[in-house]
C-alpha positions as CSV (number, residue, x, y, z in Angstrom):
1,X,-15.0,96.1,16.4
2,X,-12.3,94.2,15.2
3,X,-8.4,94.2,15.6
4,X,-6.4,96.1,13.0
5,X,-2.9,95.2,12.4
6,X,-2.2,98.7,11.2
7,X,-3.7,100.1,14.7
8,X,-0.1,98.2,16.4
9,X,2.0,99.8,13.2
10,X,1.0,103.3,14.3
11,X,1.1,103.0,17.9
12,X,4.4,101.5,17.7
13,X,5.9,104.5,15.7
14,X,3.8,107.1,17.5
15,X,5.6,105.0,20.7
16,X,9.1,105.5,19.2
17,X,8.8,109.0,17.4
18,X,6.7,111.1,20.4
19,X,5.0,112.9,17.3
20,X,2.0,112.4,15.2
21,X,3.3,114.3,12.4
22,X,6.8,112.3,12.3
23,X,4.3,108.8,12.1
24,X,2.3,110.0,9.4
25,X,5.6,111.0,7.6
26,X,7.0,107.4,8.3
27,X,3.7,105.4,7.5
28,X,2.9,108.0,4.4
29,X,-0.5,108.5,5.5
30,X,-2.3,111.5,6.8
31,X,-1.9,113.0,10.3
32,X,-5.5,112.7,11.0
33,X,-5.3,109.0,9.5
34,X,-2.6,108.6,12.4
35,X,-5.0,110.2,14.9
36,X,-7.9,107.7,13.2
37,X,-5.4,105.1,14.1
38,X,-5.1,105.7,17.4
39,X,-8.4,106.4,18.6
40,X,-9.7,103.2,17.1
41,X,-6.8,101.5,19.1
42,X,-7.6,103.2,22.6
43,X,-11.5,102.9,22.0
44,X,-10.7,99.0,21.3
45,X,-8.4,98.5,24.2
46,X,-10.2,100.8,26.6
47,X,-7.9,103.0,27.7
48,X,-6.1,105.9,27.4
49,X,-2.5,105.4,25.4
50,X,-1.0,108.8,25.3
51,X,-0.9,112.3,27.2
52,X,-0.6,114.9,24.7
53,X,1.2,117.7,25.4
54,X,2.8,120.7,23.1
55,X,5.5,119.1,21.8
56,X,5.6,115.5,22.7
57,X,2.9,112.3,23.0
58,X,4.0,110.8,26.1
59,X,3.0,107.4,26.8
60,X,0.9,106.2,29.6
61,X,2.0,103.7,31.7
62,X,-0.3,101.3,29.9
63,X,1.1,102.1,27.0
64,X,4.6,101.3,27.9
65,X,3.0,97.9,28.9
66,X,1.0,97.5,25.6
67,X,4.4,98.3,23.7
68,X,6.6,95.7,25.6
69,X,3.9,93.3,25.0
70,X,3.2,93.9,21.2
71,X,7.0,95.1,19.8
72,X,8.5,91.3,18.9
73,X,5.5,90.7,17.2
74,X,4.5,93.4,15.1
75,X,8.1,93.3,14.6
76,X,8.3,89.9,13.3
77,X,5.0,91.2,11.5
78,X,7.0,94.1,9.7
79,X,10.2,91.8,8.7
80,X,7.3,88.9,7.0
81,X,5.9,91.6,5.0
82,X,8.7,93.2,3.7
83,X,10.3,89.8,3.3
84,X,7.2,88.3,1.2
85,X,6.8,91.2,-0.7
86,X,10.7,91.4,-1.8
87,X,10.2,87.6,-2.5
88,X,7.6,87.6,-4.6
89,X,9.1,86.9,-8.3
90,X,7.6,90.3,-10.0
91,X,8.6,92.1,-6.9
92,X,5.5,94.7,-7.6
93,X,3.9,97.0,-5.4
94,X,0.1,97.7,-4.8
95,X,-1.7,100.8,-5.3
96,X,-4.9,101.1,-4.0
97,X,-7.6,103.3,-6.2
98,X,-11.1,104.4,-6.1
99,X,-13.6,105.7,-8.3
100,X,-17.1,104.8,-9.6
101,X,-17.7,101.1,-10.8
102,X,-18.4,102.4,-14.9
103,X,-15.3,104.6,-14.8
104,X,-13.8,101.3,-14.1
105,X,-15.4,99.4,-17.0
106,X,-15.3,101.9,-19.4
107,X,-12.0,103.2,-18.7
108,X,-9.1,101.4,-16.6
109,X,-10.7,97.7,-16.7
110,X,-8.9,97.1,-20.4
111,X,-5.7,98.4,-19.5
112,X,-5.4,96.8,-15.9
113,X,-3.8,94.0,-16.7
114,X,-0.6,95.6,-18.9
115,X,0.1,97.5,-15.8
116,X,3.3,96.6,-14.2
117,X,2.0,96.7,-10.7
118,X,-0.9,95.4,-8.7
119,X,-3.8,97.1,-8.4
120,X,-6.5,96.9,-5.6
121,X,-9.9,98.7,-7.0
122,X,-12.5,100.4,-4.2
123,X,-15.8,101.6,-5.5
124,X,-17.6,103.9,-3.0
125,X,-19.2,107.0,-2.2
126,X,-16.8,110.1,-3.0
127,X,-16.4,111.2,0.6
128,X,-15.8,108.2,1.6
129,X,-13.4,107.5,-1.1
130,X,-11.6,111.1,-0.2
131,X,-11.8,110.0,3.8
132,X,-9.5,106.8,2.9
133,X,-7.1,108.6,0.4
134,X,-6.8,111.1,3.8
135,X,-6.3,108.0,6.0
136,X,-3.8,106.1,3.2
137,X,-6.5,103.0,2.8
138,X,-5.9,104.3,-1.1
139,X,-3.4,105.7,-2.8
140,X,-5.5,107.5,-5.9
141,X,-9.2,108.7,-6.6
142,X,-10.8,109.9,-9.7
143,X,-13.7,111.9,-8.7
144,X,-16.0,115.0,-9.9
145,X,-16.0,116.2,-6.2
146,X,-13.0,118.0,-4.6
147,X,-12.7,117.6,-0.8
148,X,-11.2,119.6,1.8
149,X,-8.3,117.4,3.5
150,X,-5.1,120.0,3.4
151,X,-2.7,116.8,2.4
152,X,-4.6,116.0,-0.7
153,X,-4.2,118.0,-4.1
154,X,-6.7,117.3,-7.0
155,X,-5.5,117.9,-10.4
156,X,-8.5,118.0,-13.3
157,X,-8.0,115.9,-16.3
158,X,-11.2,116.0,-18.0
159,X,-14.8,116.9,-18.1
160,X,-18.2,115.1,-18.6
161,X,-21.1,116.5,-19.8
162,X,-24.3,114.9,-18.3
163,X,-26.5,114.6,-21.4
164,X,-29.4,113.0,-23.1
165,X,-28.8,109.8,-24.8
166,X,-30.5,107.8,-26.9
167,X,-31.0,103.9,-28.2
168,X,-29.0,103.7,-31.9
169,X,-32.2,102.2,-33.0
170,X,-34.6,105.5,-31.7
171,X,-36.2,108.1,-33.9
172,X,-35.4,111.1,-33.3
173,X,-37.2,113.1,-36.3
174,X,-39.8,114.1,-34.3
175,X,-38.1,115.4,-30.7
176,X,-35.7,117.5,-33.1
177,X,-38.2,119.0,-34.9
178,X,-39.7,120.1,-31.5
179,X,-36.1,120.7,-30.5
180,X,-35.4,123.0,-34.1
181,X,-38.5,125.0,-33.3
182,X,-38.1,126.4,-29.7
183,X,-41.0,124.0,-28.8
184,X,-39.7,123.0,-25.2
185,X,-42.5,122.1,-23.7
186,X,-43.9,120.0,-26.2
187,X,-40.2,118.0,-26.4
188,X,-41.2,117.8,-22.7
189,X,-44.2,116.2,-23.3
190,X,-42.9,113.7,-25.9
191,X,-40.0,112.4,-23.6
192,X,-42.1,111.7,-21.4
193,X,-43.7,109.1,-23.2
194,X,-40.5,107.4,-24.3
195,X,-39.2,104.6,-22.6
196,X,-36.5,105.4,-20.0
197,X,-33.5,103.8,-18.2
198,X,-31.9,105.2,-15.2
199,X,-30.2,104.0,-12.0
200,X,-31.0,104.6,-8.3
201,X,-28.2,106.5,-8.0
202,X,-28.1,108.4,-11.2
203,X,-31.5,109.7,-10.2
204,X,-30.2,113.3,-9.1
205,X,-28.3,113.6,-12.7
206,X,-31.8,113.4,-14.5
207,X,-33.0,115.7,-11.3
208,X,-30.7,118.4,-12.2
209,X,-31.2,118.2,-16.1
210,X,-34.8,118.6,-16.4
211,X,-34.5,121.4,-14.1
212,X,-31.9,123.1,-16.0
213,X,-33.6,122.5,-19.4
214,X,-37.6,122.3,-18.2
215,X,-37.4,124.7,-15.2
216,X,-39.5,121.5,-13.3
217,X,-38.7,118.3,-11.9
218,X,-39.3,115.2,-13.9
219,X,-43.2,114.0,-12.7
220,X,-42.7,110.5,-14.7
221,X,-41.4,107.4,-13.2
222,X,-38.5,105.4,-15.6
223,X,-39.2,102.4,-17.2
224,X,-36.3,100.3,-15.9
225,X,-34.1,101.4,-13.0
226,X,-31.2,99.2,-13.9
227,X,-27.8,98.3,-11.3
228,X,-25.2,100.5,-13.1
229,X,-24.9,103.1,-15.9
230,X,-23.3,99.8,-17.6
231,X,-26.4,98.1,-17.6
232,X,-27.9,101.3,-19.0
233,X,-25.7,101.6,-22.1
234,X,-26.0,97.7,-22.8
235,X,-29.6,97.8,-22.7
236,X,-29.6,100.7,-25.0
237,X,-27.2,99.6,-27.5
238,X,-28.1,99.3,-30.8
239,X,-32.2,99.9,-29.4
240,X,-34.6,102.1,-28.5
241,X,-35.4,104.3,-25.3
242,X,-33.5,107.5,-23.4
243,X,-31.1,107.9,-20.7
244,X,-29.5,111.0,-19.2
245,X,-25.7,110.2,-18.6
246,X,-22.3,111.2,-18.3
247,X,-21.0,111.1,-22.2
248,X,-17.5,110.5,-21.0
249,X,-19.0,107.0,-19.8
250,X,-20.6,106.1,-23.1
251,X,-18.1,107.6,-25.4
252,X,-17.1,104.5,-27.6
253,X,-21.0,103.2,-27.6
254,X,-21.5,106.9,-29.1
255,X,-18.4,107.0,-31.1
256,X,-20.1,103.6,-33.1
257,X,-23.0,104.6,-33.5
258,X,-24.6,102.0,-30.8
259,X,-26.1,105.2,-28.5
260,X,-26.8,108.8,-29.8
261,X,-26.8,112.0,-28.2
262,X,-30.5,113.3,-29.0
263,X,-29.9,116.4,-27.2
264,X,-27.2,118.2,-24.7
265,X,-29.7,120.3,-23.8
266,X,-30.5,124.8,-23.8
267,X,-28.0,124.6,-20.0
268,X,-24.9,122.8,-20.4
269,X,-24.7,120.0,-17.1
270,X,-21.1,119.5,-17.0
271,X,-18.4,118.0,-14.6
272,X,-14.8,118.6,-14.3
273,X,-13.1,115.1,-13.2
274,X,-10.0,115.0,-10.7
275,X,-7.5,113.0,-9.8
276,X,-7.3,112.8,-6.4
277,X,-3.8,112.0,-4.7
278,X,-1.6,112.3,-1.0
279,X,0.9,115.3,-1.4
280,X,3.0,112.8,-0.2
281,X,3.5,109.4,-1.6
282,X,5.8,106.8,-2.3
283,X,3.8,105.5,-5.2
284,X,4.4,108.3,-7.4
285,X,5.4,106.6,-10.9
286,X,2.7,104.1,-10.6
287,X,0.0,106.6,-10.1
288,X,1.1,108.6,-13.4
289,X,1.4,105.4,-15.1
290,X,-2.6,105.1,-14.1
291,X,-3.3,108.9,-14.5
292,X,-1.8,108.5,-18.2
293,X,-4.0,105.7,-19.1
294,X,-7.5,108.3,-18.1
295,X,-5.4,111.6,-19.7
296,X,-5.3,109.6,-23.2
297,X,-8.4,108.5,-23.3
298,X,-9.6,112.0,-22.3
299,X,-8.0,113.3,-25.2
300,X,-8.7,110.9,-27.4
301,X,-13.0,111.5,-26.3
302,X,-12.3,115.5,-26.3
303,X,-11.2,114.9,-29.9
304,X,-14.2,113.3,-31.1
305,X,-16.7,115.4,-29.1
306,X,-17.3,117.9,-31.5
307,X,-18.7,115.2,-33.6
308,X,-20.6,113.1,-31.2
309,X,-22.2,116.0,-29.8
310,X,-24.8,118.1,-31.2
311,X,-24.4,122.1,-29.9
């Protein structure tokens, strides 16, 4: 296990404030990221820090030790970081935000660098991600899943409708006659013997959609099973072959005629996105300057979806 400085930052206040909900105040993180905190710090050092009682964590006699022992340096720690950080010639803070990797490229990655702040990006698993905006490891998520956590709100911004694309360069004549016709299980049948592009991870998207639409799993195995839906939509461009993606993702691929929609299917598959934040923060202005940057483009895609895709 190793050392975290942030472990000595929250014992220290916990040490000095006798209350759990008075650190996380002070630190802006969550009380169960204060609790995180501390366990990881007693489980490291071995021993038991705190008594907790009813209205007070008392410290052990260890911990009075521990405190005496660590104070001048976390201190010295403390006064270095604010110093370096009020030194630094753009003075900027750091916001710390996780999503998917081709929400990033499609979305923030052109913008990042007019942003008047630094920005640390986390890609992950949504729980996880929701677990560290919780614990204050990040300061903003944008996410399809809403979690639990009482000290983080979720506001939606847009949605995504999971849908099937297509290569610019395929024929579709034949799939929409099928499609025009009410002939579902012969579309079935010809999609399956198209070339198809999908991710390991995306797998349960294309899961989900043949169910809705075929009322059966997909029995074929894709073509290529590509790194990210990035690869997917490079691949595609301007060729031949199928994917079932978020359109949100693939919007200005669409929107130039480099990808089609072939079909959205009988079931609409859709997502509502969130942006996932502490009640609390201290990093309010920056994180609307970032939300603004998804809520335009959102607009901007909602705007054209009537005409990128079919009903």
């Amino acid at each position: 296990m190793l050392l975290n400085f942030e472990w000595f930052r929250t014992f220290k206040t916990i040490y000095e404030t006798g209350s759990l909900t008075a650190t996380a105040q002070a630190l802006y993180v969550s009380q169960p990221g204060v609790s995180l905190h501390l366990n990881s710090l007693e489980a490291y050092v071995g021993y038991k820090l705190f008594d907790r009682t009813a209205r007070k964590m008392v410290p052990t006699e260890r911990a009075k030790v521990l405190y005496n022992y660590i104070l001048e340096a976390v201190n010295k720690l403390e006064d270095a970081e604010t110093h370096f950080h009020k030194s630094a010639a753009t003075n900027k803070s750091t916001i710390s935000v996780g999503m998917c990797l081709e929400t990033f490229q499609f979305t923030l990655e052109q913008y990042i660098s007019s942003l008047p702040f630094n920005i640390n990006i986390k890609f992950g698993e949504y729980p996880e991600m929701q677990q560290d905006l919780d614990h204050g490891v990040l300061d903003l998520i944008i996410t399809p899943q809403k979690g639990i956590q009482p000290n983080l709100e979720y506001k939606p911004f847009s949605k995504e409708r999971i849908v099937l694309v297509a290569g610019g360069a395929q024929d579709l004549s034949e799939f929409n006659a099928l499609i025009d016709s009410k002939k579902i299980a012969e579309a079935e049948a010809w999609l399956k013997d198209q070339t198809w592009y999908t991710t390991a991870a995306d797998m349960e998207n294309m899961r989900k959609f043949w169910h809705l639409n075929f009322n059966k799993h997909p029995d074929f195995r894709p073509n290529y099973i590509v790194p990210n839906k990035c690869s997917i939509v490079r691949c595609m461009s301007d060729a031949t072959g199928f994917a079932i993606i978020p359109d949100f993702l693939c919007r200005h691929e669409l929107a130039s005629g480099k990808l089609k929609v072939a079909w959205a299917g009988n079931k609409i598959m859709e997502n509502t996105l969130y942006f996932g934040k502490r009640k609390k923060t201290m990093y309010s202005k920056e994180i609307g300057m970032i939300e603004a940057v998804f809520e335009d483009q959102a607009e901007e895609f909602s705007n054209a979806a009537s005409a990128l895709i079919p009903a």
